[in-house]
Structures are given as C-alpha cells and as structure tokens.
Amino acid sequence: MGGVRSEASDVVDAEEDLSGELFELAVGYVYSAALQAAARFRIADLLADGPRTSGELAGVAGVDEANLQRVLRYLATKGVFREDGAGRFHLTPLADPLRCDAPRSLRDFVLMRGEEIFWRPAAQLHEAVRTGGTVFEGLFGVPFYDYLGADPALAERFNASMAAFSDTLSDDVARAYDFSAAAGGSGEVVDVGGGRGGLLSAVLLRHPGLTGVLFELPSVVADHVLDVPGLAGRWRAEAGDFFDAVPGGGDVYLLKHVLASWPDEEALRILSSCRRAMSGQARLLVVNALIPEGNAPHPGKSVDAMMMTVLNGKGRTKEEYEALLARAGFTVTRVLPVSSHAGIIEAVVG
C-alpha cells in the first residue's frame, strides 16, 4: 500500500543513520586537518570584510581553487564557514576565532595541533591504552617538554598556542575570583608556571592594588607580556623550575593549566614546592578543567584523551583534585565554576 512504511524499513533507516554517524566519527581527523588548512591560509581573515567565492579566496591565498572549495564546503557541514546559493563563503561565529586579530583568537592553538608532535602520537593512542603510559617518548626519543627545549622555534610556537588558549580564560578567571579580598587589598599574586603572563596581567589590571610575580622556565618567561601600560612597577618575572622551588612571600598562588600536564607524583612535587613557599594565610588556586560525571561531551574529556598520547598528565574530576591536594597537605575551602574549560579550586595549607 502506498505511503505505508514497514517496521523493518524503520529499523534499516535507523541503522543507516547510526552507520553514518559512526562514519563521521571515524574520519573526524579529516575535520581537524581541514580546520588547520583553513587556519594556515588565513581564510577567516580573508572573510572578515565580507563573503567571497572560493575563486576569490584562492587568488588571494595563493592556493588551488577547486580543492579550497572542497575543504570549505566540508568545514561548512560543522558550521565553520557557510556557503550561500551564489557560491560565496561567509565567516561564522564558530570560524571567527580563526582570525589572527580576533579578541579571543585560537588560530595559533589550531595550527599547533596540526604539528607532527601531536598528530603522530594521536595515531598511537591504542598503544597508550595497551601499555598504560604515553607514546610520545617512544616516537621522539625524549619526553615532550625535553623535545620542545631542544627546538626553540617549535617551543615558541607551542607557547604561543598555549597563550592563545589560555587567554580565552584569563579575563573569566580574573573576574570570577576576588583576588583583592584574598590578598588583603595590596598583596602579591604568584603565578606558578604562568606561561607568558596572560592570566597575571588580567588579574593585575582588574585589581590595581595588587602586585605580581610571574614564575616560569627561562625560555618561557623571557617572552612575557607584562610590560604594558597600567602594570608599571607592579610585577617582576622570575625564572626557575617549579619542581625545585617557587618564590616565597605571596598571598595568592596560581596554578593554571599546570597540574593536568603531570601525573600524580609529579603534581605532588609541584604542590609541595608551593606549600613550602606559602604562609599559613596564603591561598592556592588550582585552575583546571573539572571533568564531570556522565556521558555528555566536555572539553576536559577531549584534553584528557590527548594527554594520554603526548604527556603523562591527566584530566581530573573535582574529587580527584581534592584528594590530590589533601595528599599534598592542603585543605580545599571552595570550588568556583568558571567555564567548561576551567573551575577554580581554592585551598589553604593544613
């Protein structure tokens, strides 16, 4: 009878839908490659002033028109760019952070994830699952950070990529926590492993009564971003290794996106360095993604999977961070949600 569907047909359609979904998951790495290609050729920047055809974009970017059109059509299926009926591509809110001058540009972050140091280990994730360790050292001969240390140009790009990712959170963290109250209105904030100082800069600009210390490895701290109007005379940069010691005398100690890069024992060494430097009144803020329970997607789960291939670090739940801090001699006083990328765990000594 016309228009009547059988129960068997419904089952077949459902199976086909699931097969299609699984297919998309299986080739998800191609989306990543397409995104990096668009970032490399600055397509988002070329669309900032309005839509263009693939031919117009290819002419300016110096690439093959046909293949560029195919990549942009592919990305449009995920909402990264949009193609209209006239064959012109538009910038979308999802593509906007690929612009170099976007307020929260992630172009450097996207490009770095296309580097060999991330792609090759990702292909060996099954080995990380089999062995219980990371695969980076087996592929490249040395641990991740040692490899970066031997290649200054690569390290510079990596640090820029982390700054791009970190800067998207800095203002949110500075806004979410009352640093002035915690530091007595005129105290000192010590940013341990603070990269180039994006978070410390955001904190000091929002809280003009405070001073700050950026503590990082020599190769990183040399590229700090603290020498800006409004911060003159209110900061200093110190080079060192947080496994050995961190600057003393601070009122608030920051560990943002640090502990997730290390397994528990190394994380405990970092926390112990902070504890030795802290007075009984000082506060420690651990800023990291807090992995939630359940099956819902979450950025922390994605980063955790990547950690298995590159570093020996891991994402942690709120309870796991609380247990880690307790082992290091800290007491958690409160947990503040910031975004899907981070929460703030405040702790004190004892």
Tab-separated table of C-alpha atoms in Angstrom:
chain	number	residue	atom	x	y	z
A	1	MET	CA	0.000	0.000	0.000
A	2	GLY	CA	1.360	3.431	-0.970
A	3	GLY	CA	2.727	5.595	1.804
A	4	VAL	CA	2.887	2.776	4.358
A	5	ARG	CA	6.246	2.047	5.877
A	6	SER	CA	7.081	-1.261	7.439
A	7	GLU	CA	8.672	-1.711	10.830
A	8	ALA	CA	11.637	-3.341	9.070
A	9	SER	CA	12.149	-0.188	6.959
A	10	ASP	CA	12.265	1.960	10.080
A	11	VAL	CA	14.918	-0.324	11.560
A	12	VAL	CA	17.018	-0.147	8.392
A	13	ASP	CA	16.777	3.662	8.330
A	14	ALA	CA	17.857	3.843	11.954
A	15	GLU	CA	20.803	1.545	11.298
A	16	GLU	CA	21.831	3.639	8.298
A	17	ASP	CA	21.683	6.816	10.411
A	18	LEU	CA	23.869	5.242	13.057
A	19	SER	CA	26.290	3.961	10.445
A	20	GLY	CA	26.573	7.443	9.006
A	21	GLU	CA	27.214	8.896	12.439
A	22	LEU	CA	29.891	6.306	13.168
A	23	PHE	CA	31.464	7.008	9.768
A	24	GLU	CA	31.729	10.711	10.630
A	25	LEU	CA	33.407	9.843	13.927
A	26	ALA	CA	35.865	7.529	12.189
A	27	VAL	CA	37.038	10.258	9.801
A	28	GLY	CA	36.928	13.055	12.376
A	29	TYR	CA	40.659	13.615	11.997
A	30	VAL	CA	39.967	14.947	8.499
A	31	TYR	CA	37.864	17.737	10.006
A	32	SER	CA	40.854	18.637	12.153
A	33	ALA	CA	43.133	18.668	9.113
A	34	ALA	CA	40.670	20.824	7.170
A	35	LEU	CA	40.434	23.276	10.050
A	36	GLN	CA	44.216	23.579	10.192
A	37	ALA	CA	44.379	24.148	6.440
A	38	ALA	CA	41.876	26.994	6.729
A	39	ALA	CA	43.899	28.482	9.598
A	40	ARG	CA	47.179	28.135	7.713
A	41	PHE	CA	45.861	30.044	4.681
A	42	ARG	CA	44.127	32.675	6.864
A	43	ILE	CA	40.721	32.099	5.293
A	44	ALA	CA	38.892	33.628	8.260
A	45	ASP	CA	40.937	36.815	7.914
A	46	LEU	CA	40.128	36.963	4.213
A	47	LEU	CA	36.399	36.784	5.022
A	48	ALA	CA	36.447	39.407	7.777
A	49	ASP	CA	35.229	42.154	5.404
A	50	GLY	CA	32.505	40.068	3.774
A	51	PRO	CA	31.756	36.876	1.841
A	52	ARG	CA	33.902	35.727	-1.083
A	53	THR	CA	33.851	32.891	-3.574
A	54	SER	CA	36.413	30.126	-3.426
A	55	GLY	CA	37.992	31.591	-6.554
A	56	GLU	CA	38.437	34.983	-4.926
A	57	LEU	CA	39.820	33.405	-1.769
A	58	ALA	CA	42.186	31.125	-3.680
A	59	GLY	CA	43.554	34.038	-5.689
A	60	VAL	CA	44.484	35.995	-2.581
A	61	ALA	CA	45.692	32.977	-0.584
A	62	GLY	CA	47.707	31.541	-3.480
A	63	VAL	CA	46.137	28.075	-3.350
A	64	ASP	CA	44.196	25.749	-5.656
A	65	GLU	CA	40.612	26.955	-6.072
A	66	ALA	CA	38.929	23.585	-6.555
A	67	ASN	CA	40.480	21.978	-3.511
A	68	LEU	CA	39.926	25.041	-1.345
A	69	GLN	CA	36.237	24.973	-2.271
A	70	ARG	CA	36.018	21.332	-1.260
A	71	VAL	CA	37.675	21.969	2.104
A	72	LEU	CA	35.446	24.949	2.888
A	73	ARG	CA	32.335	23.038	1.830
A	74	TYR	CA	33.427	20.264	4.184
A	75	LEU	CA	34.010	22.645	7.098
A	76	ALA	CA	30.640	24.280	6.477
A	77	THR	CA	28.987	20.997	7.479
A	78	LYS	CA	30.244	21.724	11.000
A	79	GLY	CA	29.301	25.393	10.979
A	80	VAL	CA	32.861	26.545	10.302
A	81	PHE	CA	32.125	28.997	7.432
A	82	ARG	CA	28.867	28.980	5.448
A	83	GLU	CA	28.314	28.706	1.703
A	84	ASP	CA	25.396	30.595	0.180
A	85	GLY	CA	23.463	29.912	-3.015
A	86	ALA	CA	25.821	32.083	-5.039
A	87	GLY	CA	28.863	30.027	-4.043
A	88	ARG	CA	30.217	32.632	-1.657
A	89	PHE	CA	31.634	31.651	1.720
A	90	HIS	CA	30.767	33.582	4.862
A	91	LEU	CA	32.511	33.950	8.203
A	92	THR	CA	30.509	32.335	11.020
A	93	PRO	CA	30.717	32.783	14.807
A	94	LEU	CA	32.454	29.400	15.005
A	95	ALA	CA	35.049	30.435	12.406
A	96	ASP	CA	35.623	33.921	13.830
A	97	PRO	CA	38.269	32.824	16.405
A	98	LEU	CA	40.407	31.636	13.471
A	99	ARG	CA	41.086	35.294	12.630
A	100	CYS	CA	44.532	36.475	13.684
A	101	ASP	CA	43.124	39.653	15.244
A	102	ALA	CA	40.015	38.167	16.859
A	103	PRO	CA	39.639	39.187	20.523
A	104	ARG	CA	39.979	35.538	21.516
A	105	SER	CA	41.919	34.195	18.568
A	106	LEU	CA	42.610	30.461	18.602
A	107	ARG	CA	44.470	30.371	15.299
A	108	ASP	CA	47.849	29.606	16.899
A	109	PHE	CA	46.275	26.862	19.010
A	110	VAL	CA	44.632	25.235	15.981
A	111	LEU	CA	47.825	25.392	13.936
A	112	MET	CA	49.957	23.827	16.668
A	113	ARG	CA	47.586	20.856	16.935
A	114	GLY	CA	48.450	20.122	13.328
A	115	GLU	CA	52.144	19.730	14.153
A	116	GLU	CA	53.781	16.320	13.948
A	117	ILE	CA	54.315	16.250	17.716
A	118	PHE	CA	50.548	15.958	18.155
A	119	TRP	CA	49.488	14.025	15.043
A	120	ARG	CA	51.928	11.135	15.299
A	121	PRO	CA	51.214	10.333	18.956
A	122	ALA	CA	47.452	10.567	18.351
A	123	ALA	CA	47.751	7.794	15.768
A	124	GLN	CA	49.244	5.600	18.509
A	125	LEU	CA	46.550	6.131	21.124
A	126	HIS	CA	45.892	2.396	21.120
A	127	GLU	CA	49.441	1.855	22.396
A	128	ALA	CA	48.810	4.232	25.295
A	129	VAL	CA	45.736	2.187	26.146
A	130	ARG	CA	47.677	-1.076	25.876
A	131	THR	CA	50.683	-0.027	27.958
A	132	GLY	CA	49.173	2.448	30.401
A	133	GLY	CA	51.762	5.098	29.510
A	134	THR	CA	52.265	7.840	26.960
A	135	VAL	CA	53.606	7.165	23.453
A	136	PHE	CA	55.452	10.424	22.777
A	137	GLU	CA	58.816	9.362	24.146
A	138	GLY	CA	58.772	6.131	22.136
A	139	LEU	CA	58.213	8.097	18.932
A	140	PHE	CA	60.537	11.040	19.523
A	141	GLY	CA	63.130	9.617	21.915
A	142	VAL	CA	62.657	12.110	24.761
A	143	PRO	CA	59.757	13.417	26.885
A	144	PHE	CA	57.541	16.127	25.391
A	145	TYR	CA	58.978	19.145	27.224
A	146	ASP	CA	62.573	17.990	26.649
A	147	TYR	CA	61.802	17.784	22.930
A	148	LEU	CA	60.454	21.334	22.976
A	149	GLY	CA	63.513	22.517	24.877
A	150	ALA	CA	65.773	21.279	22.087
A	151	ASP	CA	63.822	23.134	19.381
A	152	PRO	CA	63.431	26.836	20.303
A	153	ALA	CA	61.354	27.675	17.221
A	154	LEU	CA	58.891	24.866	17.926
A	155	ALA	CA	58.798	25.793	21.613
A	156	GLU	CA	57.961	29.387	20.697
A	157	ARG	CA	55.050	28.239	18.542
A	158	PHE	CA	53.842	25.910	21.280
A	159	ASN	CA	53.990	28.662	23.901
A	160	ALA	CA	52.088	30.984	21.575
A	161	SER	CA	49.440	28.315	21.050
A	162	MET	CA	49.026	27.793	24.789
A	163	ALA	CA	48.831	31.537	25.342
A	164	ALA	CA	46.067	31.730	22.737
A	165	PHE	CA	44.107	29.020	24.513
A	166	SER	CA	44.883	30.396	27.964
A	167	ASP	CA	43.998	33.974	27.115
A	168	THR	CA	40.421	32.937	26.370
A	169	LEU	CA	40.102	32.119	30.073
A	170	SER	CA	42.233	34.775	31.746
A	171	ASP	CA	39.602	37.508	31.986
A	172	ASP	CA	36.992	34.974	33.106
A	173	VAL	CA	39.216	33.756	35.952
A	174	ALA	CA	40.193	37.295	36.961
A	175	ARG	CA	36.511	38.212	37.076
A	176	ALA	CA	35.286	35.087	38.868
A	177	TYR	CA	37.591	35.298	41.890
A	178	ASP	CA	38.026	38.252	44.281
A	179	PHE	CA	41.818	38.429	44.245
A	180	SER	CA	41.858	41.750	46.115
A	181	ALA	CA	39.996	40.308	49.075
A	182	ALA	CA	42.130	37.153	49.106
A	183	ALA	CA	45.368	39.177	49.020
A	184	GLY	CA	44.349	41.771	51.567
A	185	GLY	CA	43.826	44.528	49.017
A	186	SER	CA	47.518	45.203	48.404
A	187	GLY	CA	49.172	41.798	48.428
A	188	GLU	CA	51.129	39.743	45.923
A	189	VAL	CA	49.927	37.140	43.410
A	190	VAL	CA	52.449	34.492	42.315
A	191	ASP	CA	51.617	32.831	39.006
A	192	VAL	CA	53.472	29.500	39.060
A	193	GLY	CA	54.096	28.079	35.593
A	194	GLY	CA	52.171	31.052	34.274
A	195	GLY	CA	53.375	30.926	30.671
A	196	ARG	CA	53.842	34.388	29.246
A	197	GLY	CA	51.765	36.030	31.975
A	198	GLY	CA	48.374	36.473	30.342
A	199	LEU	CA	46.450	35.489	33.455
A	200	LEU	CA	48.651	37.527	35.801
A	201	SER	CA	48.208	40.549	33.543
A	202	ALA	CA	44.417	40.142	33.604
A	203	VAL	CA	44.409	39.822	37.406
A	204	LEU	CA	46.612	42.878	37.985
A	205	LEU	CA	44.685	45.044	35.516
A	206	ARG	CA	41.394	44.156	37.213
A	207	HIS	CA	42.827	44.594	40.727
A	208	PRO	CA	45.039	47.720	40.672
A	209	GLY	CA	46.114	47.427	44.322
A	210	LEU	CA	47.941	44.134	43.792
A	211	THR	CA	51.454	43.238	42.652
A	212	GLY	CA	52.512	40.017	40.942
A	213	VAL	CA	55.285	37.552	40.184
A	214	LEU	CA	55.455	35.508	37.009
A	215	PHE	CA	57.426	32.313	37.623
A	216	GLU	CA	58.360	30.179	34.617
A	217	LEU	CA	61.182	28.400	32.840
A	218	PRO	CA	63.830	30.794	31.470
A	219	SER	CA	62.890	30.152	27.825
A	220	VAL	CA	59.241	30.971	28.516
A	221	VAL	CA	59.454	33.854	30.957
A	222	ALA	CA	61.700	35.756	28.554
A	223	ASP	CA	58.685	36.235	26.259
A	224	HIS	CA	56.367	37.618	28.941
A	225	VAL	CA	53.565	40.058	28.071
A	226	LEU	CA	53.583	42.059	31.317
A	227	ASP	CA	55.415	45.162	30.097
A	228	VAL	CA	52.236	47.090	29.300
A	229	PRO	CA	50.700	50.402	30.447
A	230	GLY	CA	48.896	50.041	33.725
A	231	LEU	CA	51.274	47.449	35.163
A	232	ALA	CA	54.447	49.516	35.515
A	233	GLY	CA	56.209	48.817	38.806
A	234	ARG	CA	53.696	46.184	39.856
A	235	TRP	CA	55.301	42.973	38.641
A	236	ARG	CA	58.504	41.031	38.329
A	237	ALA	CA	59.415	37.950	36.312
A	238	GLU	CA	61.482	35.146	37.831
A	239	ALA	CA	62.937	32.138	36.059
A	240	GLY	CA	63.116	28.746	37.699
A	241	ASP	CA	61.793	25.203	37.950
A	242	PHE	CA	58.634	24.630	39.969
A	243	PHE	CA	59.767	21.109	40.829
A	244	ASP	CA	62.579	22.624	42.905
A	245	ALA	CA	61.106	25.747	44.487
A	246	VAL	CA	58.798	28.697	43.818
A	247	PRO	CA	59.014	32.314	45.049
A	248	GLY	CA	58.026	32.821	48.678
A	249	GLY	CA	56.057	35.606	50.306
A	250	GLY	CA	53.000	35.558	48.071
A	251	ASP	CA	49.426	35.970	49.255
A	252	VAL	CA	47.794	34.092	46.377
A	253	TYR	CA	49.491	31.324	44.385
A	254	LEU	CA	48.135	30.398	40.955
A	255	LEU	CA	48.468	27.051	39.171
A	256	LYS	CA	46.530	27.453	35.953
A	257	HIS	CA	46.551	24.540	33.482
A	258	VAL	CA	49.650	23.159	35.214
A	259	LEU	CA	48.663	20.094	37.216
A	260	ALA	CA	46.790	18.442	34.337
A	261	SER	CA	50.082	18.201	32.444
A	262	TRP	CA	51.578	15.859	35.036
A	263	PRO	CA	50.806	12.515	36.680
A	264	ASP	CA	50.002	12.448	40.381
A	265	GLU	CA	53.539	12.080	41.735
A	266	GLU	CA	54.937	14.989	39.720
A	267	ALA	CA	51.850	17.070	40.525
A	268	LEU	CA	52.508	16.405	44.210
A	269	ARG	CA	56.072	17.697	43.799
A	270	ILE	CA	54.728	20.944	42.317
A	271	LEU	CA	52.184	21.284	45.104
A	272	SER	CA	54.882	20.602	47.701
A	273	SER	CA	57.007	23.425	46.251
A	274	CYS	CA	54.044	25.761	46.594
A	275	ARG	CA	53.285	24.587	50.131
A	276	ARG	CA	56.866	25.262	51.260
A	277	ALA	CA	56.674	28.796	49.877
A	278	MET	CA	53.285	29.645	51.371
A	279	SER	CA	52.452	31.179	54.720
A	280	GLY	CA	49.514	29.961	56.767
A	281	GLN	CA	47.376	32.811	55.450
A	282	ALA	CA	48.205	32.382	51.758
A	283	ARG	CA	45.774	30.779	49.326
A	284	LEU	CA	46.411	28.411	46.462
A	285	LEU	CA	44.200	28.497	43.364
A	286	VAL	CA	44.220	25.456	41.096
A	287	VAL	CA	42.630	26.384	37.774
A	288	ASN	CA	41.869	23.430	35.526
A	289	ALA	CA	39.004	21.789	33.714
A	290	LEU	CA	36.977	19.703	36.150
A	291	ILE	CA	35.790	16.587	34.350
A	292	PRO	CA	32.115	15.935	35.123
A	293	GLU	CA	30.431	12.598	35.566
A	294	GLY	CA	28.137	11.218	32.853
A	295	ASN	CA	28.289	10.794	29.105
A	296	ALA	CA	27.912	14.392	27.933
A	297	PRO	CA	30.709	15.873	25.792
A	298	HIS	CA	33.142	18.073	27.695
A	299	PRO	CA	36.409	19.807	26.670
A	300	GLY	CA	38.176	18.281	29.652
A	301	LYS	CA	37.484	14.791	28.341
A	302	SER	CA	38.985	15.722	24.958
A	303	VAL	CA	42.120	17.175	26.549
A	304	ASP	CA	42.417	14.110	28.774
A	305	ALA	CA	42.427	11.804	25.746
A	306	MET	CA	45.129	13.934	24.105
A	307	MET	CA	47.193	13.815	27.297
A	308	MET	CA	47.465	10.042	27.001
A	309	THR	CA	49.412	10.378	23.777
A	310	VAL	CA	51.654	13.386	24.473
A	311	LEU	CA	52.167	13.728	28.210
A	312	ASN	CA	51.838	11.561	31.269
A	313	GLY	CA	49.367	14.061	32.688
A	314	LYS	CA	45.649	13.559	33.015
A	315	GLY	CA	42.380	15.370	33.417
A	316	ARG	CA	40.792	15.035	36.840
A	317	THR	CA	37.393	15.328	38.455
A	318	LYS	CA	36.779	17.771	41.292
A	319	GLU	CA	37.031	14.896	43.752
A	320	GLU	CA	40.349	13.736	42.291
A	321	TYR	CA	41.830	17.232	42.623
A	322	GLU	CA	40.583	17.470	46.196
A	323	ALA	CA	42.227	14.133	47.032
A	324	LEU	CA	45.492	15.236	45.355
A	325	LEU	CA	45.524	18.492	47.323
A	326	ALA	CA	44.857	16.634	50.561
A	327	ARG	CA	47.856	14.363	49.911
A	328	ALA	CA	49.997	17.497	49.488
A	329	GLY	CA	48.835	18.948	52.817
A	330	PHE	CA	46.169	21.354	51.569
A	331	THR	CA	42.545	21.816	52.587
A	332	VAL	CA	40.066	22.814	49.904
A	333	THR	CA	37.950	25.769	51.017
A	334	ARG	CA	35.721	26.240	47.968
A	335	VAL	CA	35.291	25.447	44.271
A	336	LEU	CA	34.143	28.112	41.813
A	337	PRO	CA	32.882	27.250	38.327
A	338	VAL	CA	34.297	29.467	35.569
A	339	SER	CA	33.546	27.778	32.236
A	340	SER	CA	33.643	24.362	30.592
A	341	HIS	CA	37.411	24.830	30.299
A	342	ALA	CA	38.131	25.502	33.962
A	343	GLY	CA	36.998	25.727	37.527
A	344	ILE	CA	38.852	27.391	40.415
A	345	ILE	CA	39.726	25.232	43.412
A	346	GLU	CA	40.781	27.376	46.362
A	347	ALA	CA	42.901	25.712	49.043
A	348	VAL	CA	44.918	26.635	52.112
A	349	VAL	CA	47.792	24.941	53.921
A	350	GLY	CA	46.770	22.436	56.574
